PDB file of C-alpha atoms in Angstrom:
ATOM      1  CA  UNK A 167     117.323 138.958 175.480  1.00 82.00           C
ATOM      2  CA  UNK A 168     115.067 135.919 175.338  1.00 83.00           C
ATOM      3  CA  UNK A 169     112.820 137.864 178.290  1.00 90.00           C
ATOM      4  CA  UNK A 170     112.828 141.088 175.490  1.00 86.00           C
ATOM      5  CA  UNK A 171     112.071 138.955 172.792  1.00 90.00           C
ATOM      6  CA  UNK A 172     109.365 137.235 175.016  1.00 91.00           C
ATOM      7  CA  UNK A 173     108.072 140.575 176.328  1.00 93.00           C
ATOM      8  CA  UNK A 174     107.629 142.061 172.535  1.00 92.00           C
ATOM      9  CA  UNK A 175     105.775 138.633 171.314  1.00 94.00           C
ATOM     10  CA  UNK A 176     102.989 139.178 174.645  1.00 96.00           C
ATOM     11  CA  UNK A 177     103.021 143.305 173.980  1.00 96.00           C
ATOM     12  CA  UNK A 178     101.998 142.613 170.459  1.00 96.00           C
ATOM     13  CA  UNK A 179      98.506 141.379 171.270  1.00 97.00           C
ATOM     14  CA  UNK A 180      97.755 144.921 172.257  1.00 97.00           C
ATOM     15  CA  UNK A 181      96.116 147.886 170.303  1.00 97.00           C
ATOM     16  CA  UNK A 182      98.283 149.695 168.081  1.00 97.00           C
ATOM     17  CA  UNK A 183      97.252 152.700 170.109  1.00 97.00           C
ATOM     18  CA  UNK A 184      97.951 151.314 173.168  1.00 98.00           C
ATOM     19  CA  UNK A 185     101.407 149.718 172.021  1.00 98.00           C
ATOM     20  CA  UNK A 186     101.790 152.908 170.488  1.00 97.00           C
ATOM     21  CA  UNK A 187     101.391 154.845 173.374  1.00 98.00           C
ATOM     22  CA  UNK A 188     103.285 152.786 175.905  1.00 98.00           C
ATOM     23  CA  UNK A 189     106.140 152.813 173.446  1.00 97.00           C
ATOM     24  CA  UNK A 190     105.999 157.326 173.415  1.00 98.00           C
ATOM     25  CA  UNK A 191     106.323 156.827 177.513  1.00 98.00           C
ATOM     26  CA  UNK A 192     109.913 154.733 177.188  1.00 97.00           C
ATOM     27  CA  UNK A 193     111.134 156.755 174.592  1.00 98.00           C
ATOM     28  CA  UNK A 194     110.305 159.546 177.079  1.00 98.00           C
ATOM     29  CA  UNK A 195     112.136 157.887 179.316  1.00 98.00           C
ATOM     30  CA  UNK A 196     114.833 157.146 177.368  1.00 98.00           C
ATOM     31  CA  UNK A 197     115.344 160.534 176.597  1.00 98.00           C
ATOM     32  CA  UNK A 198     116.494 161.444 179.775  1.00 97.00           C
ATOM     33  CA  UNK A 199     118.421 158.820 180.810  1.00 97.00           C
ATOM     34  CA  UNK A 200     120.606 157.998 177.530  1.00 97.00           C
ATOM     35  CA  UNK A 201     122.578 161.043 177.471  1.00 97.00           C
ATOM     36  CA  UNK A 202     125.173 160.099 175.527  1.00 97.00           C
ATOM     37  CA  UNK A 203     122.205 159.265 172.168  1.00 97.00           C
ATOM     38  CA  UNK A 204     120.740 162.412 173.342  1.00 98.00           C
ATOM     39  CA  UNK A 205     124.081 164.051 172.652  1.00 98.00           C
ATOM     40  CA  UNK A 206     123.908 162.338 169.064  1.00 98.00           C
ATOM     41  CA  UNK A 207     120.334 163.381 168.424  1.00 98.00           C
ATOM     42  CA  UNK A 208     120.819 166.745 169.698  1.00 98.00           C
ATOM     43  CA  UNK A 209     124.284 167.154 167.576  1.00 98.00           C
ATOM     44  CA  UNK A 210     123.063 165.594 164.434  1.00 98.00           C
ATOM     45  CA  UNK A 211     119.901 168.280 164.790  1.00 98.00           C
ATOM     46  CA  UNK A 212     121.963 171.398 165.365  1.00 98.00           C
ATOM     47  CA  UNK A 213     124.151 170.157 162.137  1.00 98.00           C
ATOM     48  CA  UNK A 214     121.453 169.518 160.144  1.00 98.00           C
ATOM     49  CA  UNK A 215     118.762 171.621 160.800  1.00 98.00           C
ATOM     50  CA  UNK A 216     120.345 175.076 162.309  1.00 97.00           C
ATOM     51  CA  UNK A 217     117.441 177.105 161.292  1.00 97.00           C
ATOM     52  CA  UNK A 218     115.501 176.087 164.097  1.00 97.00           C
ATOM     53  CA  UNK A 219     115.678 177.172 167.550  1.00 97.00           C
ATOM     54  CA  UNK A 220     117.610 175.381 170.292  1.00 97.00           C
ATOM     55  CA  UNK A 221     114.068 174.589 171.995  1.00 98.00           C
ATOM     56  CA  UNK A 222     112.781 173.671 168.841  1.00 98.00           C
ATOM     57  CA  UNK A 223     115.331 170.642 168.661  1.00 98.00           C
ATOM     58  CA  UNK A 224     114.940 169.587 172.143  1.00 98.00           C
ATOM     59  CA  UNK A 225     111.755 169.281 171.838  1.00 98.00           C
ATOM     60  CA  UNK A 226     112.223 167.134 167.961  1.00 98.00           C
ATOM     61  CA  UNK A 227     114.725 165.279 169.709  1.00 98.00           C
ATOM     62  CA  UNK A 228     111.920 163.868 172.423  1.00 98.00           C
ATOM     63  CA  UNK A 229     109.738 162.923 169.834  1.00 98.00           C
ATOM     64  CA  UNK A 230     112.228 161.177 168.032  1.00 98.00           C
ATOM     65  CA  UNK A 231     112.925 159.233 170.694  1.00 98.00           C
ATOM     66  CA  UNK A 232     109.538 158.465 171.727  1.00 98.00           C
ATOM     67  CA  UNK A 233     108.492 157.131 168.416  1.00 98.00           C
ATOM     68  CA  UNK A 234     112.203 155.505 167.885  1.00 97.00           C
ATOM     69  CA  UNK A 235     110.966 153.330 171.167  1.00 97.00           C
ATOM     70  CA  UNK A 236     107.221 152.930 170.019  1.00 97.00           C
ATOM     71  CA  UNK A 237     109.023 151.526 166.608  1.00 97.00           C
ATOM     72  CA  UNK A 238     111.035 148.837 168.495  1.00 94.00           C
ATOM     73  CA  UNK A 239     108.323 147.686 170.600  1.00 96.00           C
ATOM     74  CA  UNK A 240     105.922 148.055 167.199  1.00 96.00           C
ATOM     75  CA  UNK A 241     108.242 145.696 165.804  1.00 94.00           C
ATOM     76  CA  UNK A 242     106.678 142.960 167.322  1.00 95.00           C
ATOM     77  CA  UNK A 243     103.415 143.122 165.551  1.00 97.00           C
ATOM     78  CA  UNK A 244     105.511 142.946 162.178  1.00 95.00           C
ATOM     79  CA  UNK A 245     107.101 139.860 163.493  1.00 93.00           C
ATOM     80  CA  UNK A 246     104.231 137.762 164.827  1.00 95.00           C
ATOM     81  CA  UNK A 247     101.037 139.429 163.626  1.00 96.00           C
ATOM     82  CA  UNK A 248      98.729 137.783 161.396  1.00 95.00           C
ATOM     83  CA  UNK A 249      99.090 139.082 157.247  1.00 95.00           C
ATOM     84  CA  UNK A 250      95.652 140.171 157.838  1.00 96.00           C
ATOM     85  CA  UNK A 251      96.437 142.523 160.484  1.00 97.00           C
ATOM     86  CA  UNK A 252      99.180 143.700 158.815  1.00 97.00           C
ATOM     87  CA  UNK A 253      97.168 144.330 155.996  1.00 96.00           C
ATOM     88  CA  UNK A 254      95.101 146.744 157.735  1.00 97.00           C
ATOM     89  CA  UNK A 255      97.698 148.852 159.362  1.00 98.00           C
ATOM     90  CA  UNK A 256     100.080 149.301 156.432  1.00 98.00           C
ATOM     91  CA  UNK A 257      98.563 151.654 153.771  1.00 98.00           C
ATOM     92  CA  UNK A 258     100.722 151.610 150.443  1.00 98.00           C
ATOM     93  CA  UNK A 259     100.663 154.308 148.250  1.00 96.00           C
ATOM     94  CA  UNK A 260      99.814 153.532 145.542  1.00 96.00           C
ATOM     95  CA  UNK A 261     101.123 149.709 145.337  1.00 96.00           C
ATOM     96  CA  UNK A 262     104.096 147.322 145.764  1.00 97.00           C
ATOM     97  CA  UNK A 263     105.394 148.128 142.062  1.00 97.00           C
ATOM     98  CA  UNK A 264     105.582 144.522 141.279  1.00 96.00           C
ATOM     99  CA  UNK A 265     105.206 145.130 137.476  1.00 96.00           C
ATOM    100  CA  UNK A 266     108.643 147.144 137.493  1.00 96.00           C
ATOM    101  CA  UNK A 267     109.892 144.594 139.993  1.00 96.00           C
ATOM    102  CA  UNK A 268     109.098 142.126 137.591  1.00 95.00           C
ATOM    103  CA  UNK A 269     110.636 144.114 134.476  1.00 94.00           C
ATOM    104  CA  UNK A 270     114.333 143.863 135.279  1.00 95.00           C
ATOM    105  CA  UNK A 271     116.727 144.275 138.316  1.00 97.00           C
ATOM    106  CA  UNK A 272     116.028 146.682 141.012  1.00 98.00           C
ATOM    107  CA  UNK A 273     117.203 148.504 144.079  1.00 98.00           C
ATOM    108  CA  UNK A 274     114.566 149.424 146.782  1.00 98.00           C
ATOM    109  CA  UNK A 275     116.243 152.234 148.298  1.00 98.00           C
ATOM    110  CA  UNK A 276     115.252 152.952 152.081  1.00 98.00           C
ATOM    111  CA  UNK A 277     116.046 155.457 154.294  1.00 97.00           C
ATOM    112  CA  UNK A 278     116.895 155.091 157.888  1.00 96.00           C
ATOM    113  CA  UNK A 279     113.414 156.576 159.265  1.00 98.00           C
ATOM    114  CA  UNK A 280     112.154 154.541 162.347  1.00 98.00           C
ATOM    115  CA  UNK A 281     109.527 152.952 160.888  1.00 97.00           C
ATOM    116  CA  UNK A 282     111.729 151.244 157.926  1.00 96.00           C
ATOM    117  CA  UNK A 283     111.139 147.431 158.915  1.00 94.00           C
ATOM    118  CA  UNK A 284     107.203 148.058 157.798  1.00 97.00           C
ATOM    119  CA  UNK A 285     108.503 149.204 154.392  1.00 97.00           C
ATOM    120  CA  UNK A 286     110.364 145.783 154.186  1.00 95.00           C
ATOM    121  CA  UNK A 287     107.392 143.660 155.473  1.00 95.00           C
ATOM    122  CA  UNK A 288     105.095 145.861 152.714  1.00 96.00           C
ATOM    123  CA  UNK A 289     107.082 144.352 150.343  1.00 96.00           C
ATOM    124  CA  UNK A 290     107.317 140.853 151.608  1.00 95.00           C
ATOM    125  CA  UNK A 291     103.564 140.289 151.872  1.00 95.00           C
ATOM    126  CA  UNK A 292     103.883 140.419 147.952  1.00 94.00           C
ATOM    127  CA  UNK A 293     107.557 139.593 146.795  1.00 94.00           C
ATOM    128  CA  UNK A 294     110.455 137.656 147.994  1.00 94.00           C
ATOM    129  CA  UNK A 295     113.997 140.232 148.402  1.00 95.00           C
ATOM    130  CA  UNK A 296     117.544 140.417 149.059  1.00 95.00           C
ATOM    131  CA  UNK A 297     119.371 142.797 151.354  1.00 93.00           C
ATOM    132  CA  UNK A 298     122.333 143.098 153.178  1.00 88.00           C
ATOM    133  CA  UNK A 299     121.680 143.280 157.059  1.00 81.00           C
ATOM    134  CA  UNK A 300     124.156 143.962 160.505  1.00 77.00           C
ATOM    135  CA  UNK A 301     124.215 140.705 162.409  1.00 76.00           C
ATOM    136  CA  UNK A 302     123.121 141.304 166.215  1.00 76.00           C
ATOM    137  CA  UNK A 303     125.694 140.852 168.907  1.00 78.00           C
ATOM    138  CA  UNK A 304     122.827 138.786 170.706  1.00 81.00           C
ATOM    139  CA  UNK A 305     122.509 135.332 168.872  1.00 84.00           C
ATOM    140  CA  UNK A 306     119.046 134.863 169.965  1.00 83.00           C
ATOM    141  CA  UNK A 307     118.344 138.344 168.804  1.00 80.00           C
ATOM    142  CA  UNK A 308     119.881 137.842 165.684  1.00 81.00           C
ATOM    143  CA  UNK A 309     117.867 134.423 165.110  1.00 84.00           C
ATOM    144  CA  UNK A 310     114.362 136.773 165.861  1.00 83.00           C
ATOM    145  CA  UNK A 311     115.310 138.996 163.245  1.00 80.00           C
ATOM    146  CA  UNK A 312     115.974 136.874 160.740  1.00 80.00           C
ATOM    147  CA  UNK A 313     113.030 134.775 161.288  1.00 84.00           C
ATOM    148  CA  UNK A 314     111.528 138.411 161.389  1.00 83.00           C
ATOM    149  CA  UNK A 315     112.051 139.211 158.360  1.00 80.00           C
ATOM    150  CA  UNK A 316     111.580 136.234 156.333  1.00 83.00           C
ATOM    151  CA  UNK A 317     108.310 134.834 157.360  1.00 88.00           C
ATOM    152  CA  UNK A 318     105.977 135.606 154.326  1.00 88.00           C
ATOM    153  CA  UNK A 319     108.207 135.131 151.488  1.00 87.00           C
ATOM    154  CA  UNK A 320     111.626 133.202 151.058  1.00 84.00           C
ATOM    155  CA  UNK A 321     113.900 136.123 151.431  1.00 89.00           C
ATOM    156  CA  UNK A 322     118.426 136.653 150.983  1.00 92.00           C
ATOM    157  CA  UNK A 323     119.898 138.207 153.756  1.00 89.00           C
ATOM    158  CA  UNK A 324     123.561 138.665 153.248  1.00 89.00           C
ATOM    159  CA  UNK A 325     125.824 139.747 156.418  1.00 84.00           C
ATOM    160  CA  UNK A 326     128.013 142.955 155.095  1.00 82.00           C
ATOM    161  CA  UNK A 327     130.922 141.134 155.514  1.00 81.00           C
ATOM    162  CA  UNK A 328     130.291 139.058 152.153  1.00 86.00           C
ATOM    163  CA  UNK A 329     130.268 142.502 150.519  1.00 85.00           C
ATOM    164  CA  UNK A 330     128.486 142.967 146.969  1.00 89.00           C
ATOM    165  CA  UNK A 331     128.715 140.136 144.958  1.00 93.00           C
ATOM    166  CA  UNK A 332     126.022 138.039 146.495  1.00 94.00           C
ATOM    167  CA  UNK A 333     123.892 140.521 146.146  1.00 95.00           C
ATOM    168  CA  UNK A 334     124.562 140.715 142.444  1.00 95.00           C
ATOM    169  CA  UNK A 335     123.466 137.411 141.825  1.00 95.00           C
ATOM    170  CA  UNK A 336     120.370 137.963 143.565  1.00 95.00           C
ATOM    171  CA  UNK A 337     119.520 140.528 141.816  1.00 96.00           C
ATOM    172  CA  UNK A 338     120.346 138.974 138.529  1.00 93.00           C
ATOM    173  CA  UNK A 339     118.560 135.992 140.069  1.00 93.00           C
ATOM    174  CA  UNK A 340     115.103 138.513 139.596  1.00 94.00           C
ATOM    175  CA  UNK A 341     115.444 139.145 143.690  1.00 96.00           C
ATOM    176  CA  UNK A 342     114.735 143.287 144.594  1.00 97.00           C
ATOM    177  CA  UNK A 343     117.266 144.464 146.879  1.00 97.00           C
ATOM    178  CA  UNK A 344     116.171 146.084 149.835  1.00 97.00           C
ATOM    179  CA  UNK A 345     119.055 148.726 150.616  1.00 96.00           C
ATOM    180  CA  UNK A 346     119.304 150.931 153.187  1.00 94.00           C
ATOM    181  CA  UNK A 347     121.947 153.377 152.184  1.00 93.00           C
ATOM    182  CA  UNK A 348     122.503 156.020 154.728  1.00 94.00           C
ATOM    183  CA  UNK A 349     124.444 155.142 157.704  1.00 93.00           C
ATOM    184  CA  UNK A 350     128.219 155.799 157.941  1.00 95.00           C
ATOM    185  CA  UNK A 351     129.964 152.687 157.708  1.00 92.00           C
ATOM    186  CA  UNK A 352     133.422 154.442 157.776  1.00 93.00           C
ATOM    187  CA  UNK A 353     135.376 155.527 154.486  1.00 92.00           C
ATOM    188  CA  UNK A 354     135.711 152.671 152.876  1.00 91.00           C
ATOM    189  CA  UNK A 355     133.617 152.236 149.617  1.00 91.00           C
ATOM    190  CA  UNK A 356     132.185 155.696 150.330  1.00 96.00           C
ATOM    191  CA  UNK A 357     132.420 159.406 149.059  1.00 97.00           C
ATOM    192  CA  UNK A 358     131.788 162.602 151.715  1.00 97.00           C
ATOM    193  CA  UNK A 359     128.699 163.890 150.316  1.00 97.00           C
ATOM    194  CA  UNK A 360     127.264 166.986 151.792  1.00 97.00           C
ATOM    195  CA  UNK A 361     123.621 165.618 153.761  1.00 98.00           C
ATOM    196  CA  UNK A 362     122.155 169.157 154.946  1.00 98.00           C
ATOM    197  CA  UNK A 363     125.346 171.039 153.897  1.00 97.00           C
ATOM    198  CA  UNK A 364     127.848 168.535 156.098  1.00 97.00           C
ATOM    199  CA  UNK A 365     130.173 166.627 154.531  1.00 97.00           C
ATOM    200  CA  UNK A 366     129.050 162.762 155.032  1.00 97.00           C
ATOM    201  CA  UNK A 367     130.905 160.106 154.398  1.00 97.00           C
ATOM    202  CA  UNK A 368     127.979 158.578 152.275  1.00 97.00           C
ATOM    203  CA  UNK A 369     127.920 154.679 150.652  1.00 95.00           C
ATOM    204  CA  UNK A 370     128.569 154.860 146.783  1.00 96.00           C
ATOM    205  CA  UNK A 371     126.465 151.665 146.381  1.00 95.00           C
ATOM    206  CA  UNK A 372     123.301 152.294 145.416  1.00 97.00           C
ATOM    207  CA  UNK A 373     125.041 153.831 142.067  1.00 97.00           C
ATOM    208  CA  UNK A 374     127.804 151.652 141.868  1.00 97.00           C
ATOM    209  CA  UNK A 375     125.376 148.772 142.094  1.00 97.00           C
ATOM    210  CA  UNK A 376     122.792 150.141 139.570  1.00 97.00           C
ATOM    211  CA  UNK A 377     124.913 150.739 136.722  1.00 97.00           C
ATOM    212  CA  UNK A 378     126.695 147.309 137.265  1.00 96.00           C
ATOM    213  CA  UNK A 379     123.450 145.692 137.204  1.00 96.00           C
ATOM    214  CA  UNK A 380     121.166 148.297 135.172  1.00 96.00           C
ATOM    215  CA  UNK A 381     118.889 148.505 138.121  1.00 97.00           C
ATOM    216  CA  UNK A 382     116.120 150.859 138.147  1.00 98.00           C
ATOM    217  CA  UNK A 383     116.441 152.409 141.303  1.00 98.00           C
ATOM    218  CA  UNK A 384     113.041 152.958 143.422  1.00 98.00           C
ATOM    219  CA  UNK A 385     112.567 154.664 146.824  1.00 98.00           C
ATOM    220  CA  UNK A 386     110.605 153.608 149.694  1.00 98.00           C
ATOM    221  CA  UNK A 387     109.876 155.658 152.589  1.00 98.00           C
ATOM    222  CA  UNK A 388     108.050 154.333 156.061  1.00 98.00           C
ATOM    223  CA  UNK A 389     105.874 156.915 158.040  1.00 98.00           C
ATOM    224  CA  UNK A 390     103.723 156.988 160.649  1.00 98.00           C
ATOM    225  CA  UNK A 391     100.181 157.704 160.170  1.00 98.00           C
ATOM    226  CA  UNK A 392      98.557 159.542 162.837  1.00 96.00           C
ATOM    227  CA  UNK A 393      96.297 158.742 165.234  1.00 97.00           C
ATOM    228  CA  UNK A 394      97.863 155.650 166.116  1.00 97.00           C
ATOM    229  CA  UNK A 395      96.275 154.030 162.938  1.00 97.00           C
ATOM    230  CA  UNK A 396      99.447 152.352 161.587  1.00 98.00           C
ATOM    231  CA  UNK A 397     101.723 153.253 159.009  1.00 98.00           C
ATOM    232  CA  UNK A 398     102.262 154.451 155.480  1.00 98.00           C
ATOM    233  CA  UNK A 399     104.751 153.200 152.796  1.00 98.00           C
ATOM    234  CA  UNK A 400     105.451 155.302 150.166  1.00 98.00           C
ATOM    235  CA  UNK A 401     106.931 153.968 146.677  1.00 98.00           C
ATOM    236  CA  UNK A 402     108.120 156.595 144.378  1.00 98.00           C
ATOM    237  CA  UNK A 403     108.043 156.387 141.055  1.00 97.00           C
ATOM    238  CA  UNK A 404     111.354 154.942 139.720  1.00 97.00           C
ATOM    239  CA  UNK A 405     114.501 157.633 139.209  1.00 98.00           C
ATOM    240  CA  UNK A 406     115.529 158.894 135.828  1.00 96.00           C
ATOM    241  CA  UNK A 407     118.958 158.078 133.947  1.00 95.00           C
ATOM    242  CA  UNK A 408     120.153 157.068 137.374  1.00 97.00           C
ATOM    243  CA  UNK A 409     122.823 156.917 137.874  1.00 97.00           C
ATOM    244  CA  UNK A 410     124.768 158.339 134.950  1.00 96.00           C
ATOM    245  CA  UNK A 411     128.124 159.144 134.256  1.00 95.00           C
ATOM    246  CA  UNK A 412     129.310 160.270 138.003  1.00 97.00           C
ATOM    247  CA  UNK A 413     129.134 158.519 141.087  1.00 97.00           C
ATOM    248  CA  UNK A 414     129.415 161.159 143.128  1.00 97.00           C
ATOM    249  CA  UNK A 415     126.987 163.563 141.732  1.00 98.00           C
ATOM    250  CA  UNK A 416     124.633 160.393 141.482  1.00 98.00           C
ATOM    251  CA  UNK A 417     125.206 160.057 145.508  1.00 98.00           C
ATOM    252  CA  UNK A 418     124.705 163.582 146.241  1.00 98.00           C
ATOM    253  CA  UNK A 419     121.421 163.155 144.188  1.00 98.00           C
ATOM    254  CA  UNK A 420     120.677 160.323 146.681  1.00 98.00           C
ATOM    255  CA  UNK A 421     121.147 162.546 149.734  1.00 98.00           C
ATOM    256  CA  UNK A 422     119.666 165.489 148.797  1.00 98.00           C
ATOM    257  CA  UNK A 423     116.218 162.999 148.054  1.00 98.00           C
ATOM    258  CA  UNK A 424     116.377 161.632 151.521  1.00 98.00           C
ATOM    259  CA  UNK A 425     117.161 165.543 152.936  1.00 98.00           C
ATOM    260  CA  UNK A 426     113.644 166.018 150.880  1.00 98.00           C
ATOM    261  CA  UNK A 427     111.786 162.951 152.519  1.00 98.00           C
ATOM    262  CA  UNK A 428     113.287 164.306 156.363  1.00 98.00           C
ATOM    263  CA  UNK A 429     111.837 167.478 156.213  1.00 98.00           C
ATOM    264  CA  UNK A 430     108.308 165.955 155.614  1.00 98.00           C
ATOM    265  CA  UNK A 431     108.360 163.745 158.436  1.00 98.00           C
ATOM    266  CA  UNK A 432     111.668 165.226 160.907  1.00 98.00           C
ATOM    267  CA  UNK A 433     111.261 163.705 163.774  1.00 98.00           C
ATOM    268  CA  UNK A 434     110.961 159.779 162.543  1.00 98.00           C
ATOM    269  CA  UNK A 435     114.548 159.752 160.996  1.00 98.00           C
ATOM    270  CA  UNK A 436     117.129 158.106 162.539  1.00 97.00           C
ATOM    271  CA  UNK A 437     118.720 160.757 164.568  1.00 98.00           C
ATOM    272  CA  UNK A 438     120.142 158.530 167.414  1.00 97.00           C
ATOM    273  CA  UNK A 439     123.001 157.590 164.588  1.00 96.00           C
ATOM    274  CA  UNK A 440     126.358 158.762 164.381  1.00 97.00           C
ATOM    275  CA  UNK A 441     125.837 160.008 160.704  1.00 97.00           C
ATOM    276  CA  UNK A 442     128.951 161.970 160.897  1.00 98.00           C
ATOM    277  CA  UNK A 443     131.148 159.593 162.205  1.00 97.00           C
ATOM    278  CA  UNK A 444     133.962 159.750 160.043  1.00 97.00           C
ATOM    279  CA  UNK A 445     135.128 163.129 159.433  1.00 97.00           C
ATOM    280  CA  UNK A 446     137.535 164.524 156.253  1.00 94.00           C
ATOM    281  CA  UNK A 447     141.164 164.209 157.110  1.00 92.00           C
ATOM    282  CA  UNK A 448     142.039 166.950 159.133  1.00 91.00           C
ATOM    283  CA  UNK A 449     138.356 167.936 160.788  1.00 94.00           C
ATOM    284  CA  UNK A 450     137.651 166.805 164.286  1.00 95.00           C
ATOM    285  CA  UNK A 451     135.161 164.845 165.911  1.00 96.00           C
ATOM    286  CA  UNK A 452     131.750 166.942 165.731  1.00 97.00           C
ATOM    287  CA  UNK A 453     130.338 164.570 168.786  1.00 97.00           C
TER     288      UNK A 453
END
């Protein structure tokens, strides 16, 4: 891992285009020697999008892989590049909302596209923030993400283990949280919400956590711009009595936003994930 992690910090000199580029020819290559992600990708396509020919989703799955690769290797430049550099290859539209940041708690909700890490660094280059994060198996990994991710601003990472309440008093500390909420962590704390008309067993959290804490809730979405010219970050204007009354139609609301968000940019979400893990008692595996 330390050769990776050594590899990334001498690859991140390069042009974006170049990176870029080099990055679409693993994920090529990835694509036809993972299988068993390939299965995923291919599954969680035909689930989600069955409108669209079985060619059509072989050939979305490539790409998905492709930039999922140029993403990891991209990673480097948000790690070690200078602010100013960064500067130039993130475009924000239309700002960091620090002014609402600033007004009272509040949830940064982020999708799982491949390119989320630059919505977290957009943020950091003007605001400190908590989130909850999945410590690596590899130590030295874990250390390089970390350091990652905290090297602007003083930021909270909490390990999921030490569940909500931290959090909580981060928020109420006048710390954003970060939250990616849209990965299937198993049953527990969640609801199965349908995500493109399949039941998903979907985290509760973002509502939970906003009427506990009267956060306004704000989405963030991470795309990449084309021509190998960086990458866009998107913040939406804040939702409306969120969550309200019902948890669950306040999660569907969540997923059927993020369904919204996919089809504008299909091939950059996180595909490679087993998003329907977990099924309702009874149903079988669908992978």
């Amino acid at each position: 891992m330390r050769a990776v992690l050594v590899l990334m910090w001498v690859l991140h000199w390069l042009p974006l285009p170049v990176l870029g580029r080099l990055g679409e020819g693993v994920g090529s290559l990835l694509f036809m020697v993972i299988r068993k992600r390939r299965h995923i990708t291919l599954t969680n396509l035909s689930l989600c999008l069955p409108q669209l020919s079985e060619a059509e989703r072989l050939a979305m799955a490539k790409r998905h892989f492709q930039v999922y690769a140029r993403s990891v290797l991209e990673r480097g430049i948000l790690w070690w590049a200078s602010e100013a550099r960064l500067k130039r290859l993130i475009q924000i539209d239309p700002a960091v909302p620090m002014a609402a940041m600033a007004d009272g708690p509040t949830i940064l909700m982020c999708p799982h596209f491949v390119s989320l890490d630059v919505a977290g660094v957009a943020v950091m280059l003007e605001s400190s923030l908590c989130s909850i994060y999945t410590q690596q198996r590899s130590k030295v990994f874990d250390a390089a993400l970390r350091k990652g991710r905290s090297r602007f601003r003083p930021v909270k990472l909490f390990s999921r283990a030490e569940g909500v309440k931290p959090i909580i008093r981060a928020m109420r500390e006048g710390l954003p949280f970060f939250m990616l909420p849209d990965m299937d962590f198993g049953a527990k704390d969640a609801e199965f919400v349908s995500f493109f008309g399949v039941p998903a067993a979907t985290l509760t959290a973002v509502p939970r956590i906003a009427a506990t804490t009267r956060a306004k809730v704000i989405p963030v979405i991470a795309t990449i711009l084309p021509g190998y010219k960086g990458w866009k970050v998107t913040f939406h204007e804040p939702w409306k009595n969120y969550p309200g009354e019902d948890i669950v139609a306040a999660t569907r609301y969540m997923n059927a936003f993020i369904e919204q968000e996919i089809l504008k940019a299909p091939t950059e979400y996180f595909w490679a994930h087993k998003r329907f893990k977990t099924r309702p008692l009874g149903e079988p595996s669908v992978y």
